[in-house]
Each structure stands twice: as C-alpha cells, then as structure tokens.
C-alpha cells in the first residue's frame, strides 16, 4: 500500500496535481556567479559582490535565507533578520569569495537542512543568527592573513556564539494543497538574557521585466498590493503564475506586523551615481530597518517586494512562533487562515507523512542515530534542488535595456555554447558554494535521488542529454565557469543505476534506457574524437575532477610538441566502454539489433586495456616496477612518466564487468562475435579474464 507521500509523487508524475510547483528552489547565492557577470575580465566575484547584492536586481535568478520559490522562480519567499547591531539586514548567507578565503570560497554561516519530503510537502531547516554583531570584517581580515597551510577561520572561531548568545531560527513549510503553503517560523533565544530581534518574512517577484528580453521567461511587470479590506493580506498578480495571496498572522504580542513595500529594482543612485528607475529599490527594507529611513518604503502599499516586519522580544531560553501563508488565489481554504486547528493539523499530518515515507526508505537495521543521519542526508539532497537559469546567447549579447557587454565576451567564456538554454530545477552540489550544476556531480546525486524520487532522477538524466543542454558535437556541459571543460564520463553509469531501480528484471523502463543510450552514443563519440587525437586508445581530458592533486593544471594547454596521456582519462573511457557494453546487452535482450553495438564496446574496451598496459613497448601507462599507473608526458617522442601516487593511478581499477555464461547464451550474435575475437585476436584476447558463472 502506498504512503501518502508516494501518492503525491505519483499524482505529480502523472500531472494530476502539481505537488512540486513549490519547493526549496531558491538559491543561497546568486551574487558572484558567472551568469550574473557582465565584466570585461570575467571576474564574477568582483562584478556582483555580496555588498552589492542587497541593492542590485539580479538578471538570472534570486537568492535568500531559508527560502522557497516556484519551479520557474517567479515568486520567492525567505526570511530576513536584524539583531539591532549588524551593519546590514541579514537577507542572505555571507561567505568569502575565491580570492578572499585562504582555501578559496567558503560560506561563513551556520545553517542546517533538517527535513524534506520529495514533493516538499513538508520542509524544515535551521539557521543560527548571532545576537551580537556579525563579524564580517574580522572573518575577512583573518582569512586573508592565513595561508594555504593554515586552518580556515570559521564563524564559531570568532567567539560570537559564546555563552549561547544566538537565535535559533527554524523555518517549516507544509502544503495543505499543491499551491497552499503554510509557513511556521520558530525563533528561539538561546542566550542567557532577554533579547530583541527584527524578523521580516519577505515575498518578492523575480525581476523578469526590466531587461527588455524576449526569450521564454521574460514577462510584463508583476505587482503586489495590500488588500485594503484585510490589513494583513497581500495579493499578487503575475503574467504566467497568475494571482497569489500572502497573509501574515499576528505576532506573539497579539498585534499585526507592519507590511512594508518596495520594488525589486536596482538602487542605481547608490551604486552608480545615476537616477534609479524608481525611488523604491531592492535595498529599501535594509534602509528602513537598519538605517531608520522611513521614506525608503512605498506608502501606497504596493510594489514587487513586500515584507512583514515583526519586532520580537524574547526572554532568555524561550521561543516564539510566527505564522504566514502563501497560496494561489482560489486554493486558500476558507475560515481562519491561522487557526491552531488548521495549522497544527496540517503540520502534524505532513510530518507524519514524512516519517511514514522514510520508514520505508531507510533500513530498519540502522540504529536511531544512524537513521536520523540518513534522513537528514536526504534533507540536504532535497533542499539543494535549485532553479537554474542561463541562456548563453542572450548572456553574451546583453539585454536591450542594459549597458552592452564588452565586445570581448563574444569570443570569451562559453562563447561556443550559444545553443545552451537552461531554465530548470536542477540538483546542485551546494546552493551557496556551488550554486551551479556540475554534470558529473549531478550523476552521483541522481543515484541517491532514485531511492526517494525516481521520476526526478530520470528527468535529470534526460535533461542533460537534450539538445538545449548537450552541445551539437556531443559534449555534455560541465559547469558555468567553463561549459566546455571535461568531467569524468559517469552519466551512463548513473543511467544504469537508475534504470535498475525502475522495476524488477523484465519489467524495467527499457524505453527510458534506450532513449538515454542513443544520446550517450553521441557523447561517447565526442570523447573518442576529441580526447584520443592519435587513435591510440590513450586519452587526455584535463583535470577530470581531480583539480587539487595534480603537479600542474592539466586543463591548461601544453607547450608545442608536448602531449599528456592521462591514466584517469584513459581509465574513465574504459569504464565508459564497459558501462555502455552493459547497457547494450540489457537492451539486446529485448532488441537483438543492439548486439552489434555491444560487440563494438566489448572490442573497444579491450583495445583501451591493451593500450594502457603496453609496458614492454614503452607506450602504456603502467609502471611494472612501482605497480602503479601514471600520467605520461610525451615530449618530442620521449615518454616521461609523472610518478605521483594519487587517485589518478587507481581509477583504472574501476573498469570491470563480469559477463556470465548464462547471459552470453541469450545473445547468440554477440557470443559468436566474442568467440571469433578471442580466437583470432589472441594478442588482445589475453587481456580478458575468463569466467563462466550462472546469472544471479
């Protein structure tokens, strides 16, 4: 019998109910990203900094603290905080940029994902906010002072949490229906004394109107306005999302919060010294709360950004609860929007649904602590889904209503990826440190995802093989810093793992497997043509994910006459071969035409194995004396092994596939070709270990 959450997953997959329309899809860092960078030198960290983020409208996304948004990031919601001492309103997570950190970019905050169901019918997260001033300057200065060999200087090291002088801010979201979201925030004073915090749940529309763009997703201006009949109710209108309703409950003091309005527009007068498009700008709530600038907000109670301003006085060791509600017009249930009966009942039901769902997913053999770790790991995976928007052609050309980007961009970063059109929910490595996809990271995420949301896992694999992602030459996009960089080819392996979860043997989704396989054939061909230029089955590839252990940057061009043959690049292609062979054999059991393709990958794999192990000819990558694989530099005909014992030399051991005799008997054409090959190419056949075993 299906659990309540499994029913929701099925309803969403069958498009009966749009349970995944809303989720934790809001990035935690939009500033400092490549897609927001229109600089001449490609320095994205400096072009749009954390300091500018509060005053500048984003072009390609949004960010916020403990936030949610719809799947197209049209309407966003998050929390903002001020402890009365910070120089800025806390609207987003702070961290050091790549050049600022002694170990590169690093988020300097304490936040935790605690719970999420796959449809995000229930979500829970925690943020720890200091009661004393956040040490922005101290963290920056100390990390700059420290070297690569030193430990990082973290927020906990500053002493700002001493004597537990901080707030625990817990955000919980529960869906009464697909577009009726109950929001419950619990603010706890962990300190030894009573304290005050300004708490501003904030709602806003992503700015999709000011740029003059015409691609999909650009809209007319959206608007939010106070309902004059109901002082705690805001209505919103958006061209494609429709009408929405946002309501704020009374605070712990029994009083309604002040409802503040502004526009999600750049404060050009502050940043550039020119007139702003409007006097009400993105940073208005910071100016109103922190600077006491009462004229910063719109007295007419309308705009594209709104906040409910609660001032919470909380005794030591106590907590208060604030409730809000966001729903599509017509989907809000009647009666008291914040009644204990409604809120408590829905939250209790959704939490119960989550417990029931994960009870069936997490092994009962684990102890309670281990089960909690696994459940929270799934929470981290699910909270890291993010709306990602990047249209390279428009990014290169610039927008009609914006300053034209420098001419150098047309031949610079990602210029050869003009076909790429990304506007999707994608699993991110991390929504602050890596708020952009990395295609090989994604493959590993998906293997975990298929245990809780098989439909999402399948859709992610297909997405990166579609024409608006995959390059016409067959390459998969790597990441926004260099879409044409090369990642280990693990997409096929992830496909096979996910496919085996689609049902018992004989009832699996073979159409899905074949659909992906055909596109992967194109990608495999790209690898062979681009990374084995001499056809010797010895491959390069660049850093291949191992960017921290090389003696030099393997992605950089070598001097004329030099070539690098990589142990891991060659091994990854051997691995790619055996996985594609495995897939072809699975497909061949239903469609014999795939037996020929299986034969191709069988023989190609043996060719790679032979090439990497040709020690006697001095052309392989195996070192018999050391018993290890090394990269080799070929310099004007001379082979120089780079004798560094790292993971590079272990990757070749990944490439293994056992062909059981029972499986071979089902595929007579493939078996016949293999037998011929083993008998007539004994020079290569010696690379294969024979094993006859019954299939499990």
XYZ file of C-alpha atoms in Angstrom:
696
model
C 0.000 0.000 0.000
C 1.372 3.413 -0.982
C 2.168 6.030 1.634
C 0.600 9.494 1.423
C 3.868 10.933 0.070
C 4.137 8.178 -2.547
C 0.610 9.051 -3.681
C 1.674 12.695 -4.054
C 4.727 11.631 -6.066
C 2.512 9.599 -8.381
C -0.007 12.434 -8.753
C 2.791 14.824 -9.653
C 4.438 12.420 -12.119
C 1.093 11.823 -13.849
C 0.396 15.590 -13.915
C -2.775 15.194 -11.874
C -1.600 17.569 -9.148
C 1.381 19.916 -9.300
C 2.896 18.996 -5.936
C 6.407 20.040 -6.957
C 5.497 23.512 -8.222
C 6.810 24.969 -4.956
C 9.974 23.882 -3.246
C 13.351 24.951 -1.815
C 14.399 26.044 -5.285
C 15.701 29.442 -4.180
C 19.482 29.725 -4.454
C 21.543 30.714 -1.428
C 23.956 32.722 -3.548
C 23.156 34.390 -6.840
C 25.848 37.037 -6.432
C 29.370 36.194 -7.601
C 28.139 33.751 -10.261
C 29.182 33.578 -13.902
C 25.667 34.126 -15.198
C 25.390 37.458 -13.363
C 28.839 38.548 -14.615
C 28.969 41.087 -17.462
C 32.544 42.244 -16.811
C 35.299 42.591 -19.395
C 37.733 40.366 -17.486
C 35.352 37.599 -16.380
C 35.923 38.277 -12.676
C 32.494 37.254 -11.441
C 33.395 37.568 -7.743
C 34.060 41.292 -8.064
C 31.433 42.181 -10.651
C 28.471 41.497 -8.366
C 29.600 41.218 -4.748
C 27.792 40.342 -1.528
C 27.779 44.031 -0.655
C 26.093 44.916 -3.960
C 23.603 42.050 -3.756
C 21.189 43.827 -1.411
C 20.927 46.844 -3.766
C 21.081 45.278 -7.208
C 18.391 43.359 -9.086
C 19.572 40.008 -10.390
C 19.244 39.092 -14.067
C 19.164 35.283 -13.972
C 17.874 34.194 -10.559
C 17.339 35.091 -6.910
C 18.712 34.139 -3.523
C 17.582 34.208 0.075
C 17.745 32.702 3.539
C 15.751 29.504 4.287
C 13.679 30.330 1.228
C 11.254 28.784 -1.224
C 10.113 29.622 -4.733
C 8.099 28.140 -7.580
C 9.747 25.976 -10.207
C 10.312 28.972 -12.503
C 11.474 31.261 -9.695
C 8.763 33.821 -10.357
C 7.623 34.416 -6.786
C 10.131 33.972 -3.952
C 9.900 33.916 -0.179
C 12.595 33.910 2.511
C 13.342 35.315 5.965
C 15.356 38.424 6.848
C 16.773 39.259 10.272
C 18.366 42.101 12.193
C 19.772 41.834 15.711
C 19.997 45.594 16.230
C 23.809 45.538 15.915
C 24.685 44.320 12.430
C 25.580 46.894 9.764
C 23.239 45.204 7.282
C 19.925 43.390 7.235
C 20.578 39.641 7.089
C 18.791 38.686 3.864
C 21.247 36.106 2.515
C 24.133 33.954 3.670
C 27.576 35.540 3.857
C 30.818 33.963 2.788
C 34.248 34.657 1.373
C 34.914 34.787 -2.346
C 37.527 32.635 -4.026
C 40.292 35.258 -3.721
C 39.325 36.149 -0.119
C 39.413 32.701 1.504
C 42.674 31.032 2.380
C 41.183 27.854 0.860
C 39.007 29.532 -1.754
C 35.344 30.442 -1.472
C 33.652 29.431 1.750
C 30.289 30.153 3.375
C 30.759 31.531 6.907
C 27.373 30.738 8.404
C 25.738 28.008 10.482
C 22.642 26.583 8.801
C 21.203 23.087 8.609
C 18.709 21.216 6.431
C 16.643 19.077 8.774
C 13.786 17.577 6.780
C 12.147 17.407 3.370
C 9.823 15.059 1.561
C 10.446 14.579 -2.176
C 7.395 16.707 -3.129
C 8.394 19.268 -0.469
C 5.020 18.798 1.174
C 6.981 19.230 4.405
C 10.319 21.004 4.820
C 12.338 22.115 7.812
C 15.627 23.993 8.143
C 17.585 25.817 10.862
C 19.698 28.991 10.828
C 21.790 30.208 13.775
C 21.919 34.007 13.964
C 24.297 35.775 16.407
C 22.812 38.228 18.902
C 25.992 40.307 18.791
C 27.150 41.954 15.602
C 28.133 39.526 12.872
C 31.961 39.765 12.491
C 32.077 40.497 8.754
C 35.345 42.436 8.808
C 37.062 40.128 11.308
C 36.336 36.989 9.277
C 37.531 38.640 6.085
C 40.739 40.026 7.603
C 41.751 36.857 9.449
C 41.170 34.548 6.484
C 43.175 36.858 4.262
C 46.006 36.779 6.802
C 46.087 32.972 6.928
C 47.893 30.895 4.328
C 47.026 27.744 2.445
C 48.607 25.565 5.146
C 46.504 27.158 7.910
C 43.042 26.144 9.037
C 40.106 28.221 7.890
C 38.788 30.846 10.295
C 35.142 29.977 10.857
C 32.252 31.837 12.420
C 32.450 29.626 15.505
C 36.110 30.655 15.998
C 35.198 34.344 16.392
C 33.512 33.883 19.786
C 30.246 35.344 18.546
C 28.363 32.279 19.831
C 29.951 32.362 23.302
C 27.501 31.879 26.196
C 24.947 30.754 23.593
C 24.180 34.331 22.594
C 22.413 33.477 19.366
C 18.995 32.869 17.857
C 17.830 29.547 16.500
C 15.555 30.318 13.565
C 13.636 27.248 12.393
C 11.675 27.528 9.149
C 8.988 24.935 8.458
C 6.795 24.678 5.378
C 3.783 22.380 4.993
C 1.488 22.136 1.988
C -2.226 21.978 2.607
C -2.531 21.530 -1.180
C -0.075 21.917 -4.083
C -0.231 25.731 -4.006
C -1.342 26.393 -0.421
C 1.778 26.623 1.724
C 1.674 27.076 5.485
C 4.805 28.726 6.892
C 5.757 28.360 10.543
C 8.850 30.047 11.962
C 10.109 29.276 15.451
C 12.563 31.837 16.822
C 14.384 30.690 19.972
C 16.545 32.823 22.246
C 19.426 30.559 23.271
C 21.173 33.294 25.224
C 21.281 33.974 28.990
C 19.323 37.242 28.741
C 16.167 38.582 27.123
C 16.867 39.906 23.622
C 15.171 41.553 20.658
C 15.316 40.562 17.010
C 13.668 42.080 13.946
C 12.104 39.301 11.886
C 10.992 40.041 8.326
C 9.454 37.249 6.238
C 9.836 38.624 2.723
C 7.998 37.931 -0.541
C 9.020 39.236 -3.956
C 8.821 38.681 -7.683
C 11.986 37.950 -9.608
C 12.615 40.850 -11.938
C 11.819 39.482 -15.415
C 10.594 42.742 -16.931
C 13.267 45.452 -16.763
C 15.773 43.909 -19.193
C 13.825 44.189 -22.429
C 14.445 40.499 -23.110
C 12.185 38.386 -25.291
C 13.219 34.792 -24.506
C 10.972 32.378 -22.623
C 10.500 33.517 -19.026
C 10.539 37.262 -19.696
C 7.270 38.865 -18.599
C 5.400 42.075 -18.021
C 5.917 43.682 -14.603
C 4.392 41.766 -11.706
C 2.748 43.534 -8.777
C 1.996 43.023 -5.095
C -0.529 45.173 -3.220
C -2.112 45.314 0.219
C -5.748 44.285 0.438
C -7.298 47.437 1.901
C -10.085 45.401 3.496
C -7.751 42.953 5.240
C -4.665 44.677 6.716
C -2.542 41.505 6.856
C -3.324 40.250 3.356
C -1.288 40.918 0.203
C -2.420 39.968 -3.295
C -0.066 39.406 -6.206
C -0.535 39.281 -9.972
C 1.913 37.708 -12.392
C 1.552 37.187 -16.128
C 2.226 33.428 -16.053
C 1.940 32.442 -12.374
C -1.479 34.067 -12.008
C -2.851 35.555 -8.790
C -1.398 34.765 -5.377
C -2.349 35.570 -1.785
C 0.115 36.131 1.078
C -1.067 36.525 4.662
C 0.818 37.329 7.874
C -0.560 36.347 11.266
C -0.389 38.447 14.435
C 2.886 38.309 16.321
C 3.434 36.937 19.845
C 2.236 40.290 21.205
C -1.128 39.830 19.511
C -0.512 42.684 17.067
C -0.289 42.581 13.298
C 3.131 43.338 11.805
C 3.810 46.379 9.654
C 3.575 45.467 5.981
C 6.392 47.126 4.022
C 6.509 47.520 0.236
C 9.201 48.347 -2.300
C 10.319 47.321 -5.792
C 12.785 44.616 -6.784
C 14.819 47.177 -8.739
C 18.448 48.261 -8.639
C 19.420 51.245 -6.483
C 21.377 52.892 -9.300
C 21.832 56.169 -7.443
C 23.683 54.385 -4.643
C 25.750 52.037 -6.802
C 26.463 54.160 -9.873
C 25.519 57.738 -9.040
C 22.739 57.902 -11.649
C 18.977 58.160 -11.243
C 17.254 54.934 -10.246
C 14.351 53.553 -12.249
C 12.217 54.089 -9.129
C 12.741 55.682 -5.743
C 11.699 52.401 -4.083
C 14.509 49.921 -4.604
C 15.622 46.416 -3.645
C 17.511 47.572 -0.529
C 14.568 49.510 0.952
C 13.975 47.146 3.885
C 17.624 47.372 4.905
C 17.428 51.169 4.788
C 14.123 51.203 6.668
C 15.091 48.790 9.460
C 18.847 49.339 9.880
C 19.236 52.972 8.798
C 15.836 54.190 10.042
C 14.993 55.654 6.622
C 11.185 55.620 6.799
C 10.804 57.083 3.298
C 12.585 54.093 1.754
C 9.338 52.081 1.583
C 6.306 52.813 -0.547
C 3.493 54.452 1.484
C 0.987 53.426 -1.186
C 1.456 49.806 -0.086
C 2.287 48.307 -3.444
C 5.348 47.115 -5.348
C 7.097 43.913 -6.400
C 8.635 43.150 -2.988
C 6.918 43.015 0.407
C 7.900 42.159 3.994
C 6.047 41.679 7.252
C 8.057 43.475 9.953
C 7.882 41.752 13.347
C 9.860 43.065 16.326
C 10.240 40.117 18.679
C 11.189 40.473 22.352
C 12.032 37.023 23.642
C 13.025 36.081 27.227
C 16.170 34.020 27.808
C 15.694 30.366 26.871
C 12.238 30.951 25.385
C 10.832 30.783 21.881
C 8.105 32.437 19.835
C 6.242 31.316 16.729
C 5.323 33.393 13.671
C 2.881 32.105 11.044
C 2.403 33.087 7.420
C 0.610 31.604 4.479
C 1.152 31.684 0.727
C -1.385 30.308 -1.706
C -2.710 30.597 -5.218
C -5.945 32.566 -5.397
C -8.786 30.089 -5.219
C -6.688 27.459 -3.465
C -6.664 29.012 0.009
C -9.093 27.167 2.248
C -11.757 29.239 3.957
C -12.158 30.156 7.609
C -9.445 31.451 9.896
C -6.247 31.253 7.879
C -4.130 30.818 11.033
C -6.314 28.785 13.326
C -4.455 26.344 15.530
C -6.725 23.628 14.264
C -5.706 24.247 10.650
C -2.002 24.871 11.162
C -1.400 22.226 13.790
C -3.433 19.630 11.905
C -1.689 20.183 8.565
C 1.809 20.312 10.064
C 1.195 17.198 12.154
C -0.141 15.336 9.120
C 2.742 16.313 6.858
C 5.358 15.440 9.464
C 3.624 12.106 9.981
C 3.668 11.571 6.203
C 7.402 12.258 6.148
C 8.104 9.798 8.949
C 5.982 7.155 7.228
C 7.722 7.704 3.878
C 11.263 7.474 5.216
C 10.436 4.476 7.391
C 10.027 2.603 4.132
C 13.225 4.015 2.622
C 15.744 3.805 5.454
C 16.914 0.340 6.598
C 15.366 -0.674 9.903
C 18.633 -2.387 10.817
C 20.205 1.016 11.450
C 20.142 2.400 14.974
C 18.010 5.549 15.577
C 21.026 7.855 15.353
C 22.074 6.340 12.019
C 18.528 6.568 10.689
C 18.443 10.239 11.625
C 21.746 10.852 9.832
C 20.418 9.200 6.696
C 17.128 11.088 6.851
C 18.923 14.398 7.298
C 21.239 13.492 4.405
C 18.165 13.128 2.208
C 17.002 16.502 3.522
C 20.277 18.047 2.353
C 19.907 16.408 -1.045
C 16.322 17.611 -1.491
C 16.919 21.138 -0.154
C 19.742 21.502 -2.705
C 17.397 21.482 -5.690
C 17.619 24.923 -7.295
C 16.117 26.941 -10.124
C 18.956 27.465 -12.596
C 18.629 29.955 -15.443
C 21.292 30.641 -18.060
C 20.649 31.479 -21.731
C 24.120 31.811 -23.200
C 23.147 33.612 -26.417
C 21.337 36.392 -24.530
C 24.055 36.478 -21.862
C 26.746 37.006 -24.494
C 24.828 39.669 -26.386
C 23.432 41.525 -23.373
C 19.905 42.857 -22.956
C 18.297 45.686 -24.966
C 17.628 47.762 -21.841
C 21.064 47.220 -20.290
C 24.550 48.535 -20.982
C 26.055 46.418 -23.802
C 28.669 43.955 -22.528
C 32.257 44.326 -23.764
C 32.925 43.079 -27.280
C 35.490 40.603 -25.904
C 32.680 38.496 -24.427
C 31.689 37.269 -27.875
C 34.947 35.327 -28.080
C 35.392 34.659 -24.385
C 33.932 32.365 -21.745
C 31.301 29.929 -23.085
C 31.143 31.699 -26.478
C 30.936 28.337 -28.269
C 27.842 27.314 -26.259
C 25.310 29.676 -27.828
C 22.732 26.904 -28.096
C 22.557 26.381 -24.310
C 19.195 27.312 -22.760
C 18.904 26.366 -19.078
C 15.727 27.201 -17.145
C 15.088 24.229 -14.903
C 15.137 22.822 -11.400
C 18.499 21.056 -11.067
C 20.242 19.266 -8.232
C 23.159 21.454 -7.110
C 26.379 20.377 -5.371
C 25.703 23.161 -2.831
C 23.392 26.182 -3.165
C 25.965 28.576 -1.704
C 29.441 27.312 -2.559
C 28.458 25.725 -5.883
C 25.115 27.322 -6.903
C 25.595 25.953 -10.421
C 25.404 22.415 -11.720
C 28.422 20.233 -12.328
C 27.414 17.447 -14.670
C 29.456 14.655 -13.108
C 28.447 15.677 -9.571
C 24.867 15.503 -10.775
C 25.289 11.872 -11.818
C 26.211 10.901 -8.257
C 23.336 12.952 -6.806
C 20.901 11.129 -9.061
C 21.985 7.694 -7.874
C 20.957 8.776 -4.366
C 17.829 10.581 -5.611
C 16.401 7.488 -7.264
C 15.872 5.922 -3.826
C 13.339 8.615 -2.889
C 12.196 10.226 -6.161
C 12.742 8.034 -9.195
C 10.850 10.331 -11.554
C 13.067 13.312 -10.695
C 16.201 11.181 -11.105
C 15.120 10.053 -14.569
C 14.189 13.568 -15.652
C 17.572 14.957 -14.581
C 19.463 12.350 -16.604
C 17.358 13.043 -19.688
C 17.610 16.804 -19.265
C 21.375 16.940 -19.727
C 21.116 14.845 -22.883
C 18.609 17.166 -24.545
C 19.518 19.469 -27.433
C 19.380 22.630 -25.337
C 21.992 21.209 -22.941
C 24.219 18.792 -24.887
C 26.465 20.524 -27.424
C 25.766 19.673 -31.090
C 29.164 17.953 -31.138
C 28.046 15.614 -28.341
C 29.765 17.140 -25.298
C 27.831 17.497 -22.044
C 28.024 20.934 -20.383
C 30.434 20.855 -17.450
C 29.691 23.945 -15.316
C 29.156 27.634 -15.938
C 32.775 28.682 -15.331
C 33.747 26.639 -18.398
C 30.905 24.757 -20.051
C 33.427 23.135 -22.390
C 35.582 21.707 -19.608
C 35.748 17.931 -19.279
C 34.277 15.898 -16.443
C 34.588 12.130 -15.945
C 32.007 10.346 -18.138
C 29.801 8.869 -15.426
C 26.400 9.751 -16.890
C 25.997 6.261 -18.370
C 26.837 4.622 -15.045
C 24.210 6.766 -13.291
C 21.716 5.832 -16.006
C 22.281 2.136 -15.411
C 21.912 2.556 -11.633
C 18.662 4.493 -12.015
C 17.256 2.137 -14.639
C 17.729 -0.846 -12.344
C 15.525 0.939 -9.805
C 12.627 1.294 -12.262
C 11.311 -2.193 -11.550
C 12.137 -5.885 -11.196
C 14.025 -7.580 -14.033
C 11.734 -7.960 -17.035
C 9.557 -5.014 -16.029
C 12.017 -2.125 -16.111
C 11.640 1.069 -18.136
C 13.635 -0.041 -21.159
C 12.291 2.796 -23.298
C 13.931 5.264 -20.895
C 17.181 3.287 -21.047
C 17.209 3.263 -24.855
C 16.305 6.944 -25.078
C 19.321 7.903 -22.982
C 21.612 5.331 -24.593
C 21.166 6.779 -28.068
C 22.252 10.226 -26.864
C 25.161 8.760 -24.924
C 26.440 7.169 -28.132
C 26.919 10.715 -29.438
C 28.711 11.746 -26.261
C 30.966 8.671 -26.386
C 31.926 9.532 -29.961
C 32.805 13.074 -28.871
C 35.190 11.644 -26.273
C 36.881 9.354 -28.787
C 37.288 12.070 -31.404
C 38.380 14.886 -29.083
C 40.396 13.201 -26.339
C 42.223 10.485 -28.302
C 43.612 12.573 -31.151
C 46.042 9.906 -32.420
C 43.635 6.971 -32.178
C 45.945 5.058 -29.819
C 43.293 4.476 -27.124
C 45.259 6.661 -24.700
C 43.155 9.593 -23.605
C 43.636 13.037 -22.154
C 40.758 15.023 -20.663
C 42.131 17.741 -18.406
C 41.622 17.900 -14.677
C 38.718 15.398 -14.703
C 37.531 16.373 -11.245
C 40.949 15.904 -9.645
C 41.851 19.584 -9.612
C 43.538 19.568 -6.207
C 46.161 16.851 -6.607
C 47.957 17.482 -9.924
C 51.541 18.685 -10.142
C 50.233 21.210 -12.685
C 46.864 22.255 -14.109
C 46.040 19.522 -16.581
C 43.364 21.664 -18.243
C 45.880 24.243 -19.462
C 47.489 23.990 -22.924
C 50.939 22.394 -23.052
C 53.941 23.766 -24.959
C 54.172 22.905 -28.652
C 55.236 19.327 -29.181
C 54.098 18.209 -25.731
C 51.173 15.878 -25.089
C 49.676 14.474 -21.893
C 48.269 10.959 -21.764
C 46.272 10.504 -18.592
C 45.856 7.350 -16.566
C 42.497 8.527 -15.241
C 41.288 9.869 -18.608
C 42.109 6.545 -20.260
C 40.592 4.571 -17.389
C 37.398 6.624 -17.410
C 36.974 5.770 -21.076
C 37.494 2.096 -20.317
C 34.858 2.466 -17.607
C 32.562 4.265 -20.063
C 33.044 1.349 -22.502
C 32.072 -1.385 -20.063
C 29.038 0.544 -18.845
C 27.876 1.155 -22.426
C 28.523 -2.534 -23.118
C 26.379 -3.453 -20.121
C 23.559 -1.172 -21.300
C 23.744 -2.524 -24.855
C 23.484 -6.079 -23.552
C 20.441 -5.178 -21.447
C 18.766 -3.645 -24.488
C 19.795 -6.563 -26.695
C 17.807 -8.999 -24.581
C 14.656 -7.342 -25.913
C 16.016 -5.983 -29.227
C 18.756 -8.129 -30.852
C 19.856 -5.205 -33.045
C 21.813 -3.911 -30.031
C 24.119 -6.958 -30.083
C 26.258 -5.313 -32.769
C 26.658 -2.227 -30.610
C 27.594 -4.401 -27.657
C 30.323 -6.024 -29.746
C 31.716 -2.616 -30.604
C 32.069 -1.648 -26.939
C 33.496 -5.061 -26.000
C 36.300 -4.710 -28.531
C 36.892 -1.033 -27.821
C 37.275 -1.785 -24.129
C 39.878 -4.471 -24.824
C 41.734 -2.024 -27.042
C 41.925 0.529 -24.243
C 43.018 -2.098 -21.722
C 45.765 -3.195 -24.077
C 46.945 0.370 -24.713
C 47.201 1.377 -21.062
C 49.146 -1.787 -20.189
C 51.711 -1.865 -23.018
C 54.669 -1.624 -20.691
C 57.118 -3.516 -22.875
C 56.735 -1.107 -25.780
C 57.132 1.921 -23.552
C 53.807 3.270 -24.761
C 51.474 2.313 -21.937
C 50.830 3.979 -18.591
C 51.518 1.040 -16.261
C 54.775 1.032 -14.277
C 55.748 -2.543 -13.543
C 58.412 -1.563 -11.014
C 56.061 0.590 -8.914
C 52.947 -1.462 -9.606
C 51.029 1.725 -10.415
C 49.508 3.715 -13.285
C 50.952 7.160 -14.043
C 50.186 10.002 -16.419
C 52.788 10.302 -19.170
C 54.155 13.381 -20.881
C 55.110 12.769 -24.497
C 57.793 15.310 -25.374
C 59.141 15.115 -28.938
C 58.867 11.347 -28.986
C 60.128 10.744 -25.453
C 57.765 9.317 -22.808
C 58.146 10.763 -19.317
C 56.052 9.180 -16.513
C 54.769 11.587 -13.855
C 55.440 9.304 -10.905
C 52.910 10.764 -8.486
C 50.917 8.241 -6.500
C 47.467 9.724 -6.386
C 43.903 8.716 -7.161
C 44.782 9.156 -10.843
C 46.568 5.806 -10.721
C 43.701 3.993 -9.012
C 40.908 4.920 -11.428
C 41.890 2.093 -13.849
C 40.693 -0.438 -11.282
C 37.092 0.843 -11.635
C 36.724 -0.658 -15.107
C 35.400 -4.183 -14.531
C 32.450 -6.101 -15.938
C 31.657 -9.789 -15.478
C 29.890 -11.461 -18.427
C 28.134 -14.544 -17.079
C 27.785 -17.545 -19.369
C 24.012 -17.617 -18.900
C 23.793 -14.049 -20.153
C 26.011 -14.805 -23.153
C 23.805 -17.731 -24.160
C 20.836 -15.383 -24.526
C 22.756 -13.285 -27.059
C 23.996 -15.666 -29.771
C 25.226 -12.994 -32.200
C 27.207 -11.216 -29.517
C 28.634 -14.506 -28.238
C 29.617 -15.559 -31.751
C 31.492 -12.309 -32.330
C 33.227 -12.530 -28.936
C 34.312 -16.106 -29.617
C 35.731 -15.100 -33.005
C 37.568 -12.184 -31.469
C 39.099 -14.275 -28.696
C 40.265 -16.928 -31.177
C 41.587 -14.622 -33.873
C 42.951 -11.710 -31.857
C 44.911 -13.573 -29.246
C 47.214 -10.580 -28.877
C 44.282 -8.671 -27.410
C 42.238 -11.553 -26.067
C 44.887 -12.202 -23.449
C 43.677 -9.027 -21.733
C 40.365 -10.751 -20.845
C 39.974 -12.981 -17.802
C 37.631 -15.883 -18.478
C 34.891 -16.700 -16.048
C 31.829 -18.844 -16.516
C 29.126 -18.427 -13.921
C 25.391 -18.673 -13.637
C 23.465 -15.425 -13.689
C 22.015 -14.482 -10.285
